[in-house]
Coordinates of N, CA and C in Angstrom, one line a residue:
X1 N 180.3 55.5 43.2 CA 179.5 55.1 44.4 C 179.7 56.1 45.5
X2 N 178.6 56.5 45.6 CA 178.8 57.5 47.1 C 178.7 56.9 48.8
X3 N 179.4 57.5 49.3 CA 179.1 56.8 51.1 C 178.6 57.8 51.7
X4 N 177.8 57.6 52.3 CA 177.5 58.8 53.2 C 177.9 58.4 54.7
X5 N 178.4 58.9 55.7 CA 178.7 58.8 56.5 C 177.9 58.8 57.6
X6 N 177.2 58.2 58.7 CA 176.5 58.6 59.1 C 177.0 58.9 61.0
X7 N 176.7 59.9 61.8 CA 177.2 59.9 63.0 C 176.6 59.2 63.9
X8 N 176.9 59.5 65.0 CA 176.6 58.9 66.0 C 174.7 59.0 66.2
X9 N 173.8 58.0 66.7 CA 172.7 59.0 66.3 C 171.9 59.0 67.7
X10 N 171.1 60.6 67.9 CA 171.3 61.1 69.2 C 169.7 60.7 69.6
X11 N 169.2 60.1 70.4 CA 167.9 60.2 71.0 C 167.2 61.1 71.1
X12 N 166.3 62.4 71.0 CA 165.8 62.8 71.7 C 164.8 62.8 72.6
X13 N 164.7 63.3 73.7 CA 163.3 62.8 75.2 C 162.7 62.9 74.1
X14 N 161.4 62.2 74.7 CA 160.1 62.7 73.9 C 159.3 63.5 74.5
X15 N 159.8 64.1 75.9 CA 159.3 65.2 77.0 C 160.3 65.9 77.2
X16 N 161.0 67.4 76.9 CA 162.1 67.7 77.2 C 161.8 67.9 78.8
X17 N 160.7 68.5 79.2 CA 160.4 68.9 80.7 C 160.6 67.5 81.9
X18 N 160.3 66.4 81.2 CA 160.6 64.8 82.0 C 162.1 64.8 81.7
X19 N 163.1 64.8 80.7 CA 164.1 64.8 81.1 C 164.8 65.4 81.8
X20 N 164.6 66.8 82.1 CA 165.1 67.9 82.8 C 165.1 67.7 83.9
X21 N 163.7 67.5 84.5 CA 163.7 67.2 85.9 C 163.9 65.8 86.5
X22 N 164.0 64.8 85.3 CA 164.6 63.9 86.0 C 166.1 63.4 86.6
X23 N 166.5 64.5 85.6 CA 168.1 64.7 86.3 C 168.6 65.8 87.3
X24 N 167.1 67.2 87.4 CA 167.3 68.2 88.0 C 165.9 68.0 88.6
X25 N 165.3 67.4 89.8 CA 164.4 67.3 90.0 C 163.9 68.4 91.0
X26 N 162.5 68.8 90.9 CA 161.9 70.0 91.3 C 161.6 70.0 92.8
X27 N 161.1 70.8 93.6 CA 161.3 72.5 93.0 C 162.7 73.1 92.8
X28 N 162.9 74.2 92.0 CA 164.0 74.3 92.1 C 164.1 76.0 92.5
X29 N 165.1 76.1 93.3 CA 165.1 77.5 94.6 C 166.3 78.3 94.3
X30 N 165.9 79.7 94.4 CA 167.1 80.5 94.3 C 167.2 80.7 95.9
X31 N 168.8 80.7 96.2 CA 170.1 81.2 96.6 C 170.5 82.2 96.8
X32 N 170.5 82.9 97.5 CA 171.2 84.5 97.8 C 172.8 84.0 98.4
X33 N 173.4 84.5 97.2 CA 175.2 84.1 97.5 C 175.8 85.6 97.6
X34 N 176.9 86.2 98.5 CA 177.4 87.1 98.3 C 177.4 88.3 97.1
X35 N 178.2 87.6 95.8 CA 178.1 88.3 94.8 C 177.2 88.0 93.6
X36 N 175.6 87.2 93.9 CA 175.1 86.9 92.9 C 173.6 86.0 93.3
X37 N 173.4 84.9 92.7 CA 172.2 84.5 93.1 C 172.4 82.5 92.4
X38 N 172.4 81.7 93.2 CA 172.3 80.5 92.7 C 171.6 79.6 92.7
X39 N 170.8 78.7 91.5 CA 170.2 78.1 91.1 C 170.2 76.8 91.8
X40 N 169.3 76.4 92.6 CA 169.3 74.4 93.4 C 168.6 73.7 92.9
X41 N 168.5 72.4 92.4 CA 167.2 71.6 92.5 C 167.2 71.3 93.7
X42 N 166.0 70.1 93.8 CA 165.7 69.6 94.9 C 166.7 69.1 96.2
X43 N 167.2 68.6 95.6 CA 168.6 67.5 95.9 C 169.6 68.4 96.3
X44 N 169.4 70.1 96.4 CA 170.5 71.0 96.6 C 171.6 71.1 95.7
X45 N 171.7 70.4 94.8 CA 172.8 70.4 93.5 C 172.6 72.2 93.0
X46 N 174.0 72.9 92.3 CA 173.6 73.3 91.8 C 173.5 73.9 90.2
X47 N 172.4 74.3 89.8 CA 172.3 74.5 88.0 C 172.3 75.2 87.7
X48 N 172.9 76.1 88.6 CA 172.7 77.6 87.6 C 173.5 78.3 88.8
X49 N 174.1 79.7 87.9 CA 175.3 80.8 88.9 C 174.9 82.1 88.2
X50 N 174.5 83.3 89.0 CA 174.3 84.3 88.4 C 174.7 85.5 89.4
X51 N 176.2 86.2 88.2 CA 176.9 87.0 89.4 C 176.6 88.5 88.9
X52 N 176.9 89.2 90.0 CA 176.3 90.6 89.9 C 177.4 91.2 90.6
X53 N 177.6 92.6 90.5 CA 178.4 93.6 91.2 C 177.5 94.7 91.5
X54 N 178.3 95.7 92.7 CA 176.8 96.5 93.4 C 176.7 97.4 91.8
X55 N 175.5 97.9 91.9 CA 174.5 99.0 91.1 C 175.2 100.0 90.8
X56 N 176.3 100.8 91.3 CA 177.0 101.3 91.1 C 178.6 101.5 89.8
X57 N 178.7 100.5 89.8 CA 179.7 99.4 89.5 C 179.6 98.4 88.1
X58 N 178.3 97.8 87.7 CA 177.7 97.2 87.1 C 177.6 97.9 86.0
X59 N 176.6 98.7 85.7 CA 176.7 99.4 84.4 C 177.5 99.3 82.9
X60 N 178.6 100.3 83.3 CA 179.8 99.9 82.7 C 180.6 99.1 82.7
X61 N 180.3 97.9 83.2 CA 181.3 97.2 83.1 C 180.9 95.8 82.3
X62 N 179.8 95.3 82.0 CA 178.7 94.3 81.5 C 178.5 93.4 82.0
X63 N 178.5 93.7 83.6 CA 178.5 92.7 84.4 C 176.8 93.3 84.9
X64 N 176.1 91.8 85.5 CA 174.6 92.1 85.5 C 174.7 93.2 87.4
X65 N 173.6 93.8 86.6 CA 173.3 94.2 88.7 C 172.6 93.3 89.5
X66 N 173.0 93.7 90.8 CA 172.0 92.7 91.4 C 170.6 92.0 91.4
X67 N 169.7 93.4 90.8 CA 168.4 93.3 90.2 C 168.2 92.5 88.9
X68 N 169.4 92.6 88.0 CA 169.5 91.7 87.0 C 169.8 90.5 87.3
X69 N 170.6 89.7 88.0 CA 171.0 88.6 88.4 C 169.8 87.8 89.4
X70 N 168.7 88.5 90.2 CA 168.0 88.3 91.0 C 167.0 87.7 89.8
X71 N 166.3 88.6 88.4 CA 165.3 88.4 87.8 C 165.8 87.1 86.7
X72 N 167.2 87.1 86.2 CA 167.8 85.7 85.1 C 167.4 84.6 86.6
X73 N 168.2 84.3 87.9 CA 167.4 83.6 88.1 C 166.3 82.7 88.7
X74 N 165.6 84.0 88.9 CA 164.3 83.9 88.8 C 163.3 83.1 87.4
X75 N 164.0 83.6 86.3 CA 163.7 83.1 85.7 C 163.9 81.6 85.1
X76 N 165.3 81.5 85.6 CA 165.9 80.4 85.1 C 164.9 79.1 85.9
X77 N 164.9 79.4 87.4 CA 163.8 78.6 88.4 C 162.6 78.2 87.9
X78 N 162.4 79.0 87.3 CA 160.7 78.7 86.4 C 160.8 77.8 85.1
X79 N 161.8 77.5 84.9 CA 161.9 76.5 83.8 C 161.2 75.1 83.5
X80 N 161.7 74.3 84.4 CA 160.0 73.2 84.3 C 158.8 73.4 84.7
X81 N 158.7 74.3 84.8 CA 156.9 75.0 85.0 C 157.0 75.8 83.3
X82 N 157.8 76.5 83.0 CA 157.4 76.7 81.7 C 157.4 75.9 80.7
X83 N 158.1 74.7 80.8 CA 158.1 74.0 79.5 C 157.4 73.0 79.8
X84 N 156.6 72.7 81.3 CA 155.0 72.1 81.4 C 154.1 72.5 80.4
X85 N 154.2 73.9 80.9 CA 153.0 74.4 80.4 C 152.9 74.8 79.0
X86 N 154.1 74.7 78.4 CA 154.3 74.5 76.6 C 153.7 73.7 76.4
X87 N 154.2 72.4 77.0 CA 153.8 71.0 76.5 C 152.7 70.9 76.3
X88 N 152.0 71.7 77.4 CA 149.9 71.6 77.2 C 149.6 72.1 76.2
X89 N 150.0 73.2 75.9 CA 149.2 74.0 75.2 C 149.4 73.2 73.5

C-alpha cells in the first residue's frame, strides 16, 4: 500500500493583479532616496529598494547606475497596470 503525502494546499487569487493591489494598493510612486530609488504604494508603505552608485563607480562593480536603478523602478511601479492589462488581453 502506498501513502502519498499530501502538503499543505495553497489557494491561488484568481486575479493575481486584485491580490496585489489589495495588499499594495495603487498608485504606486517612485522615491528619489540618496543612493537609489524607492518603490511606495498608496498608503506610503514601501515595496520595492533600488540602489545605485554614481556612473562612474557602478560599472565595475555590479552595482546598478543611477540610470539603471531609476528605469527597474520605473518599471517595477507599472506592475498593476501591466498585469491589468494581461488580464484583458
Amino acid at each position: 500500500m502506498t501513502v502519498s503525502r499530501v502538503g499543505p494546499k495553497w489557494r491561488r487569487p484568481a486575479k493575481a493583479e486584485e491580490s496585489m493591489t489589495s495588499r499594495f494598493p495603487v498608485p504606486w510612486r517612485i522615491v528619489e532616496l540618496p543612493n537609489g530609488f524607492a518603490v511606495e504604494d498608496a498608503t506610503g508603505k514601501q515595496i520595492g529598494l533600488f540602489y545605485c552608485w554614481a556612473p562612474d563607480s557602478a560599472g565595475h562593480t555590479g552595482i546598478m547606475t543611477m540610470d539603471e536603478a531609476r528605469q527597474m523602478a520605473a518599471d517595477f511601479a507599472r506592475l498593476p497596470e501591466l498585469l491589468k492589462q494581461d488580464e484583458t488581453a
